[in-house]
Short mmCIF file of C-alpha atoms and ligand atoms in Angstrom, two decimals:
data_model
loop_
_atom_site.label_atom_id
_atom_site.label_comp_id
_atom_site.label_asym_id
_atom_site.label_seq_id
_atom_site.Cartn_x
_atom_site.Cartn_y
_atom_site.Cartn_z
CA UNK A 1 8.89 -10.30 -8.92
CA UNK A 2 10.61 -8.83 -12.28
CA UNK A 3 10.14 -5.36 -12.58
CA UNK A 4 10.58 -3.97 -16.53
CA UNK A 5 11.78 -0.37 -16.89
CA UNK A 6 10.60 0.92 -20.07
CA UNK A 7 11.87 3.45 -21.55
CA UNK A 8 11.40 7.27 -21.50
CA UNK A 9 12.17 9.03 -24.49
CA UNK A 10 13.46 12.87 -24.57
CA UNK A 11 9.86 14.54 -25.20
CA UNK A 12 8.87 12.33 -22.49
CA UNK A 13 11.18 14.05 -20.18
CA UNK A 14 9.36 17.62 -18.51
CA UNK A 15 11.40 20.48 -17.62
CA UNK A 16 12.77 20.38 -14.46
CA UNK A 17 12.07 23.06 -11.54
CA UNK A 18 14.96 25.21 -10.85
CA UNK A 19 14.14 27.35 -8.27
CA UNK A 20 13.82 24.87 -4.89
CA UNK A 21 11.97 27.33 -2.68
CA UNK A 22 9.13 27.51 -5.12
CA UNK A 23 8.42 23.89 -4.97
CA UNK A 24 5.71 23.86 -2.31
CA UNK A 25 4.00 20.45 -2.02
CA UNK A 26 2.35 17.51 -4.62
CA UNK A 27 1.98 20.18 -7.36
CA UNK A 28 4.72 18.38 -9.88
CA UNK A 29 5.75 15.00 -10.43
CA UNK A 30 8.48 13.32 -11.93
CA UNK A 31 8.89 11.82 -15.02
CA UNK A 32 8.12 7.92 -14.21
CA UNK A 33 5.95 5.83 -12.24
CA UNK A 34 5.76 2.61 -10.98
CA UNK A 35 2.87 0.52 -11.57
CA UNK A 36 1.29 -3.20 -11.16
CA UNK A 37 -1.79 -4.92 -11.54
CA UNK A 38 -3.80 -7.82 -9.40
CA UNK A 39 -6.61 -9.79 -10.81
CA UNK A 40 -8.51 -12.38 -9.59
CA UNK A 41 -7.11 -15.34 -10.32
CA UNK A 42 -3.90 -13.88 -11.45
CA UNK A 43 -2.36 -12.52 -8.61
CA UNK A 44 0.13 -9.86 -8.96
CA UNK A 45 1.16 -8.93 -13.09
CA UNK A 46 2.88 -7.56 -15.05
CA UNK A 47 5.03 -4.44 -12.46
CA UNK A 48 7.02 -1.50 -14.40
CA UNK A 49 8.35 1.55 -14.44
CA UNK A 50 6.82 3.66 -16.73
CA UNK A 51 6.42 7.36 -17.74
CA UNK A 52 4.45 9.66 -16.29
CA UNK A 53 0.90 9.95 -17.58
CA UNK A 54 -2.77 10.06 -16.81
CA UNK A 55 -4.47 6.34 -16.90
CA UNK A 56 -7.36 5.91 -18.93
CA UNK A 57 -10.02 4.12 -17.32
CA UNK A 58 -13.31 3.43 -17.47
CA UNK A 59 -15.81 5.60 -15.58
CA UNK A 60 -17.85 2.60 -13.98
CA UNK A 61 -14.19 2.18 -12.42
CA UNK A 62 -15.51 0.61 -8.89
CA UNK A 63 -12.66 3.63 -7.07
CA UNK A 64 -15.11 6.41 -8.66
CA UNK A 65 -17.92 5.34 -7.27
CA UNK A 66 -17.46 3.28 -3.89
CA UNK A 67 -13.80 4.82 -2.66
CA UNK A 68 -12.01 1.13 -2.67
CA UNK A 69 -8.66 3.54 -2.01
CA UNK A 70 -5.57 2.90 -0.07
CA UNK A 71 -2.54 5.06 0.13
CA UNK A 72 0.92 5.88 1.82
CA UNK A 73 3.31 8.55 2.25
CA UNK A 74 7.00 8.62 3.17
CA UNK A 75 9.80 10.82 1.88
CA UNK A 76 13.19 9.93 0.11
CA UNK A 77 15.38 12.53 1.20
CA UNK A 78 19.35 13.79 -0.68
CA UNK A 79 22.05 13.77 1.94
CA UNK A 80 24.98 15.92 1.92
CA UNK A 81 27.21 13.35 0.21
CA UNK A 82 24.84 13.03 -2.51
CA UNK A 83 23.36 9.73 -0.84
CA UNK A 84 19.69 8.63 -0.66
CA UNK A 85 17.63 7.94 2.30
CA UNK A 86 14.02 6.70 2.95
CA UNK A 87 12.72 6.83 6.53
CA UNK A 88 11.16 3.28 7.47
CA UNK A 89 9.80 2.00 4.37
CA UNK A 90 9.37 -1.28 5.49
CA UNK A 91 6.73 0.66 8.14
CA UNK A 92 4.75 1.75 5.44
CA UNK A 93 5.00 -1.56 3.51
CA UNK A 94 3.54 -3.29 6.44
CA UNK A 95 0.77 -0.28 7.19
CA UNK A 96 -0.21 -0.61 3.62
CA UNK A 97 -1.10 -4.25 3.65
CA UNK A 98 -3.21 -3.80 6.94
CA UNK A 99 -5.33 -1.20 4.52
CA UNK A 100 -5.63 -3.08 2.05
CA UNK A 101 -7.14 -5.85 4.42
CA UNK A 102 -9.63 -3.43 5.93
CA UNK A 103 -10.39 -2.37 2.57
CA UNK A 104 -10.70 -5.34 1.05
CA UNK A 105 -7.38 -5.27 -1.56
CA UNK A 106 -4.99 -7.44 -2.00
CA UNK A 107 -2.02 -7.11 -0.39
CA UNK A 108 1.07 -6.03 -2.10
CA UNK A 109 4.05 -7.92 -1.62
CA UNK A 110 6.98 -6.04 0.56
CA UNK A 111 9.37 -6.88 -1.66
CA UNK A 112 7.41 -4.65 -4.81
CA UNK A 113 6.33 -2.20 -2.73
CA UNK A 114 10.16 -1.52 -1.19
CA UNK A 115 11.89 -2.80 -4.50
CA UNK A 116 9.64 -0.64 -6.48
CA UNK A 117 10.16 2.32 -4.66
CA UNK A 118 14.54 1.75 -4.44
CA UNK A 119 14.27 1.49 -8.27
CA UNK A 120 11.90 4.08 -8.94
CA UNK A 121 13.90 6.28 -6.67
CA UNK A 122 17.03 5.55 -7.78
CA UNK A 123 15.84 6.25 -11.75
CA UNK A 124 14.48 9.36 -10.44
CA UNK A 125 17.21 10.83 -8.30
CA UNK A 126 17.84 13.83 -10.18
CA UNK A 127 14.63 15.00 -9.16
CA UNK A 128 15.27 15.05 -5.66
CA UNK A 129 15.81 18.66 -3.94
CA UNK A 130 18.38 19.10 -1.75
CA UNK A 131 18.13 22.63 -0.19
CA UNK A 132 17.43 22.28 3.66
CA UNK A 133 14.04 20.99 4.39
CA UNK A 134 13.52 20.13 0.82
CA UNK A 135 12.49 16.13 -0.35
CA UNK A 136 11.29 13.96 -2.35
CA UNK A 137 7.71 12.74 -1.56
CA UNK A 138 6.48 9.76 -2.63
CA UNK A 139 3.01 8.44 -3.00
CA UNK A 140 1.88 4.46 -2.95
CA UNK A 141 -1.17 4.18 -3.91
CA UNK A 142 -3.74 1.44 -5.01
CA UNK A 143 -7.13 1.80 -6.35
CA UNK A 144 -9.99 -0.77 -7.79
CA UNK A 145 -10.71 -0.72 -11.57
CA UNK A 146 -13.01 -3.15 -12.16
CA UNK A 147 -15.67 -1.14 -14.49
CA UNK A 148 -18.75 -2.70 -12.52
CA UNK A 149 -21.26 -0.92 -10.40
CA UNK A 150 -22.58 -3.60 -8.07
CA UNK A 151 -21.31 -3.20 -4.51
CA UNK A 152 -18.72 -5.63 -3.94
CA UNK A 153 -14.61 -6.11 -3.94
CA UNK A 154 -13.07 -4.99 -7.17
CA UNK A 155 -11.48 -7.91 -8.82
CA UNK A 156 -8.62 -5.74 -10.34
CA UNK A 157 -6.57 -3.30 -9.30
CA UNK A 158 -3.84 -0.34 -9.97
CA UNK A 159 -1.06 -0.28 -7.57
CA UNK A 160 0.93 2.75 -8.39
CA UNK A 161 3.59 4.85 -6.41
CA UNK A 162 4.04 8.44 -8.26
CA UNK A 163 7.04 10.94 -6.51
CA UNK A 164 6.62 14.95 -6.66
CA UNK A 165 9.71 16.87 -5.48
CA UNK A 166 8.76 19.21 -2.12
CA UNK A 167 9.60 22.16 -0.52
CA UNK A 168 10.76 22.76 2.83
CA UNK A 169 7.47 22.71 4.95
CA UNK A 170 8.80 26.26 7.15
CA UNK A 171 10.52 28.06 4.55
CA UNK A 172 10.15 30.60 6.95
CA UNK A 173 11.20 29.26 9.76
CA UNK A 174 8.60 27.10 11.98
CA UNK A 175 5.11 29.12 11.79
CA UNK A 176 2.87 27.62 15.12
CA UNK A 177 -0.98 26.56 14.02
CA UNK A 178 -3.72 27.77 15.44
CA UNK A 179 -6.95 24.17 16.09
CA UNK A 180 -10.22 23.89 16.00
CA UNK A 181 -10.79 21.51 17.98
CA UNK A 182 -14.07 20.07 15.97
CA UNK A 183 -17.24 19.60 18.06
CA UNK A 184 -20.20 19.42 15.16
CA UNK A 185 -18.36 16.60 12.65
CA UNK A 186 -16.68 13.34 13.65
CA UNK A 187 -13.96 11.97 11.28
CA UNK A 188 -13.87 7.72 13.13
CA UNK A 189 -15.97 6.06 15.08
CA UNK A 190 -15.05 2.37 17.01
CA UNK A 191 -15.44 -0.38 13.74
CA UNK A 192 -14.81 2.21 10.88
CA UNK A 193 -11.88 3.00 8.99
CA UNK A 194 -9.96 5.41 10.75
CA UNK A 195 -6.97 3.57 11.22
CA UNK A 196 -7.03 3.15 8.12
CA UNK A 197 -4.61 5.20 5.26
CA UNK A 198 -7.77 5.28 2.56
CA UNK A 199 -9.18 8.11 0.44
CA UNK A 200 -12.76 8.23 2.03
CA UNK A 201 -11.62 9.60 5.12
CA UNK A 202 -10.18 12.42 3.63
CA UNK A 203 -13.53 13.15 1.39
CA UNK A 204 -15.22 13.08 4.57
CA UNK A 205 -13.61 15.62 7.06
CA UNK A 206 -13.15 18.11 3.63
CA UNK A 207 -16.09 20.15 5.27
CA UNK A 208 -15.41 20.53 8.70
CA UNK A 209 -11.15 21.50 7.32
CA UNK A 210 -13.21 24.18 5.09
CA UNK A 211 -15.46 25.77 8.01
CA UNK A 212 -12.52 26.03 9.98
CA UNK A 213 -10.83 27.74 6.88
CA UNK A 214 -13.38 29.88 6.97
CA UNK A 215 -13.47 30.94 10.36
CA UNK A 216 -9.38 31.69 10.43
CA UNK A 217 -8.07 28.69 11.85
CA UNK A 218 -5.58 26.27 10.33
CA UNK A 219 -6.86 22.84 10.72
CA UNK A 220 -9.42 20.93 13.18
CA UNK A 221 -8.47 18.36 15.71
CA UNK A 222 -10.97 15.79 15.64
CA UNK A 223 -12.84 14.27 19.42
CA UNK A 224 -14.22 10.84 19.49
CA UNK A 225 -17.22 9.34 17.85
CA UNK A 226 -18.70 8.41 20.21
CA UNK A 227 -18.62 10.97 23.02
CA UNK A 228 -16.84 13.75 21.46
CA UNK A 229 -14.68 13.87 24.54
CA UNK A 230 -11.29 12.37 23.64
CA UNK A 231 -8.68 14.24 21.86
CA UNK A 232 -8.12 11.92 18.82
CA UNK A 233 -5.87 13.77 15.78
CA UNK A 234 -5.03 16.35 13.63
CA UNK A 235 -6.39 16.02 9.65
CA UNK A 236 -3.01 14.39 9.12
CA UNK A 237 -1.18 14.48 12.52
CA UNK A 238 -1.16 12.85 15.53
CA UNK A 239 -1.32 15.63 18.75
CA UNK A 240 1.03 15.70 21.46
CA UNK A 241 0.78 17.94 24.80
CA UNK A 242 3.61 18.30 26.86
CA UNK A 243 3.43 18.86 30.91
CA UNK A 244 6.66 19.98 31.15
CA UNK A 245 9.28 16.77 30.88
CA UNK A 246 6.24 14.86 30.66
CA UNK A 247 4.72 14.34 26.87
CA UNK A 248 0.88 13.35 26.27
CA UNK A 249 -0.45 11.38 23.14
CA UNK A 250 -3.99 9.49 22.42
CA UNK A 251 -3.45 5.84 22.61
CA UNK A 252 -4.25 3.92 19.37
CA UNK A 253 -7.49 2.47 19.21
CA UNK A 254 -8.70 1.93 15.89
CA UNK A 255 -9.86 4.94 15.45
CA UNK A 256 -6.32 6.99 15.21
CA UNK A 257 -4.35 6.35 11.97
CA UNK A 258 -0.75 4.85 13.52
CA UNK A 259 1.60 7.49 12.55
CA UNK A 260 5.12 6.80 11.81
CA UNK A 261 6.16 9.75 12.88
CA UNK A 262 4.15 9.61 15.81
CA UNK A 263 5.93 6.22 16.77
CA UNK A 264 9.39 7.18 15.97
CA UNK A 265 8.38 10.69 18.40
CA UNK A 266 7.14 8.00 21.15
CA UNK A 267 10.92 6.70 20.96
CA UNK A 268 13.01 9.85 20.09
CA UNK A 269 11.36 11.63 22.71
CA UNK A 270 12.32 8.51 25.53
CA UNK A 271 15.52 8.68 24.12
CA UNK A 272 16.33 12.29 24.84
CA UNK A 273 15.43 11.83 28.55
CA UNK A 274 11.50 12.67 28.69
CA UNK A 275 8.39 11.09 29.68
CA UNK A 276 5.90 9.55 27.26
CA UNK A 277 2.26 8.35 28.00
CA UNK A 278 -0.29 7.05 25.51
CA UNK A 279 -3.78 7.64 27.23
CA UNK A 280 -7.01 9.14 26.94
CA UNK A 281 -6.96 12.57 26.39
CA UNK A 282 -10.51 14.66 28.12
CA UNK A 283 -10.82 18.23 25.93
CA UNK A 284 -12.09 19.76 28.63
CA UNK A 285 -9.26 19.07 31.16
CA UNK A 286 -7.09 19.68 28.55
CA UNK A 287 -8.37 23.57 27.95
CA UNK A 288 -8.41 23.65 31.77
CA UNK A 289 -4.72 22.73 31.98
CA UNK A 290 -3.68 25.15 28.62
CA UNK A 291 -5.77 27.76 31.13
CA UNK A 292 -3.83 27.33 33.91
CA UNK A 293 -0.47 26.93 32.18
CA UNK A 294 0.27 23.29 32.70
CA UNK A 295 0.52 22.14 29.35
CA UNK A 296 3.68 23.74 27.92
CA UNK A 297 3.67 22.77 24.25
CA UNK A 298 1.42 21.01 21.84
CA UNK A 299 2.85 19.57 18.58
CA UNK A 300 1.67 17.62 15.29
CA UNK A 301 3.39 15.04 13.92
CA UNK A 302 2.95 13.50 9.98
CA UNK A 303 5.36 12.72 7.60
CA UNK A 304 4.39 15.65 5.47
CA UNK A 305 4.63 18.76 8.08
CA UNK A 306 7.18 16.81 10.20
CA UNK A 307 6.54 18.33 13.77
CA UNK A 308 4.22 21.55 13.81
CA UNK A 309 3.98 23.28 16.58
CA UNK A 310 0.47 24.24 17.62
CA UNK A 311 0.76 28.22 19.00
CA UNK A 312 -3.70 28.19 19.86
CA UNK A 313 -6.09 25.86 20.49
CA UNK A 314 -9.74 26.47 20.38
CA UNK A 315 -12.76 24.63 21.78
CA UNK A 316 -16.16 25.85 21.75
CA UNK A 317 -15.79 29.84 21.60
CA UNK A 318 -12.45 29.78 23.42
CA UNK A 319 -9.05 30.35 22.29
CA UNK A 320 -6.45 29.98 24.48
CA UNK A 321 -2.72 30.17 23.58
CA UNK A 322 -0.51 27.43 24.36
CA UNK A 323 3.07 27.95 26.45
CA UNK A 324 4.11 31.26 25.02
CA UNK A 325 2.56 30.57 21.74
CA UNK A 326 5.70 29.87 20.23
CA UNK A 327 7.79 27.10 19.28
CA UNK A 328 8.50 24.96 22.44
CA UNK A 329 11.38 23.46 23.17
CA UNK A 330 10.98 20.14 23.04
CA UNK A 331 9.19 20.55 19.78
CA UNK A 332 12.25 22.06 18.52
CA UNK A 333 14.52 19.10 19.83
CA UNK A 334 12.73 16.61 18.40
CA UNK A 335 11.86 18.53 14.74
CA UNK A 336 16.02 19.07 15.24
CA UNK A 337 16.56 15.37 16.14
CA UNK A 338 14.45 13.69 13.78
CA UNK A 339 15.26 15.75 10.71
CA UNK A 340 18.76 15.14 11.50
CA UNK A 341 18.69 11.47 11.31
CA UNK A 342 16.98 11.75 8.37
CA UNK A 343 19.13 14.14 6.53
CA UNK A 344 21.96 12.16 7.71
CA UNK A 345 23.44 14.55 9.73
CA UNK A 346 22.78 12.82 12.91
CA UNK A 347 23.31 9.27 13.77
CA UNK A 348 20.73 6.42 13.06
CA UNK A 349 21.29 4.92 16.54
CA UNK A 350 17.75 3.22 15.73
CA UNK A 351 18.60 1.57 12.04
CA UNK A 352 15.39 4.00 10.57
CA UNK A 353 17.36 5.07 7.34
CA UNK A 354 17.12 2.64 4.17
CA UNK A 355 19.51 3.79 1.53
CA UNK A 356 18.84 4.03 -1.49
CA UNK A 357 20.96 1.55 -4.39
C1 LIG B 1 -0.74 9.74 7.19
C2 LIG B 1 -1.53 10.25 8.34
C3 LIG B 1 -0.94 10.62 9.56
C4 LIG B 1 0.56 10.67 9.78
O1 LIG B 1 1.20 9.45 9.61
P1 LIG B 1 2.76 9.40 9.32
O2 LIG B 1 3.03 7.96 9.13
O3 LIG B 1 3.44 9.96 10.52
O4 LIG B 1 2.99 10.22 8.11
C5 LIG B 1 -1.76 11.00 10.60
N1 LIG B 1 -3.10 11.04 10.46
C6 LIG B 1 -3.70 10.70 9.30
C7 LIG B 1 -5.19 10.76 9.21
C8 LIG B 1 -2.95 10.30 8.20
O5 LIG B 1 -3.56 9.97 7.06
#
């Protein structure tokens, strides 16, 4: 599928950051976008790279009112030698098309959704930091504009990826997290949409993120639906516990959203000699074992925050603090191991990195 650049004149152009370190993240953007439209009928139309600006749409937009909302997140990161990488594309590609299936959307072809992105990149390249931590986040996104209130699939739709320059997640240095975990709100339940990378999930667990706020911790880790038993994930990270060499996760089941990061952890972390198991993870067995010391480290993992190390976690009243409440060190080896591959610095034994043309 052609994609048409048009083009971007010089008052179209913003001024550029110059200070890296005040970046923080999805504040600015850059000065393009890519965009494409599906109708019924039609298919895929009419894909370019555009400047920058707002949309004008209708407000019976079906997105406003009934969340039809998919989107992605993956980085684009400057190497040393002036280089671009992405970090699995083609996993986001694919994880995109299984939302839009759940979420009744069509699904974008690879090819413009990795295409897209090289191009878009590419055009945009200035904009990418390259101070240590620093990158380029980018944002796929679709969302149904059909101006029509009845409840039904949209029959048209934006698919847009927009890229904001970020800062280095730990400026200063790694700072550990202190969970909730959440026993009052549920974010999935079996049959829902929690596997799934949409918009409404996020509107929904807003409330129990801001109570937490409130209270003085960092984020919540959300328990089943069901029983609120089962360690399920972090707002948006997926949990790890390690027992020494041995390293804990929640198996997906529909209800976890499959993290890229998480996977390429589940490998790195085999890799470097250490023990992974997906399975069922009981909250309170897991506050007895923080109690008694057996769990060593807890970590996050997302594309966003990388790996976070989690220094407290509290359930029901109790806070207990987690190893030594620092950074462990196996969450340091694999922040360390997985940054470095994708900064370039360390080899791609796995074929992850995508450069950039
Ligand atoms: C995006 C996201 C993650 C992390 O996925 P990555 O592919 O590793 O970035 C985890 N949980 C939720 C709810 C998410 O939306």
């Amino acid at each position: 599928m052609e994609i048409r650049v048009l083009p971007l004149s010089e008052e179209q152009k913003k001024t550029k950051y110059t200070d890296e370190s005040q970046l923080g993240f999805g504040k600015l953007f850059t000065d393009r976008m890519l965009v494409a439209e599906w109708r019924a009928g039609q298919g895929w139309i009419d894909a370019r790279i555009e400047p920058y600006a707002p949309f004008l749409l209708d407000p019976a937009c079906m997105v406003f009112h009934y969340a039809q909302e998919i989107f992605e997140g993956l980085k684009a990161y400057c190497w040393e030698d002036g280089s671009i990488a992405l970090f699995r594309p083609e996993m986001n590609a694919r994880r995109f098309n299984r939302s839009a299936t759940r979420m009744c959307m069509p699904e974008v072809p690879e090819e413009l959704f990795l295409d897209g992105i090289d191009r878009l990149v590419s055009l945009e390249r200035e904009w990418i930091p390259s101070s240590p931590g620093t990158s380029l986040y980018i944002r796929p996104t679709m969302i149904a504009v059909e101006p029509m209130l009845g409840v039904k699939p949209s029959d048209h739709f934006y698919f847009y990826v927009i890229l904001s320059p970020v800062g280095a997640y730990y400026a200063a240095g790694f700072k550990p997290v202190n969970i909730l975990v959440e026993d009052k709100y549920v974010r999935a339940v079996p049959g829902g949409t929690g596997e799934v990378k949409t918009g409404a999930n996020y509107a929904a667990s807003l409330k129990a993120g801001l109570e937490a706020k409130t209270k003085g911790y960092d984020q919540v880790l959300w328990l089943d639906g069901v029983e609120r038993r089962f360690i399920e994930e972090v707002g948006a990270m997926n949990m790890f516990f390690a027992y020494g060499d041995k390293i804990i996760t929640a198996p997906l089941g529909g209800t976890i959203l499959p993290g890229i990061t998480r996977q390429s952890v589940l490998l790195l972390a085999l890799e470097l000699g250490y023990m992974m198991e997906e399975r069922q993870i009981d909250v309170d067995e897991l506050m007895a074992d923080i109690r008694t010391g057996k769990v060593t480290e807890a970590f996050g993992s997302g594309t966003a925050a990388v790996i976070t190390p989690v220094g407290k976690l509290c359930y029901k009243d109790e806070c207990i603090q987690i190893g030594e409440g620092g950074v462990g060190t196996i969450t340091q080896k694999l922040y360390d191991t997985l940054t470095g591959i994708q900064t370039g610095k360390l080899t791609d034994s796995f074929g992850w990195v995508r450069k950039v043309a």
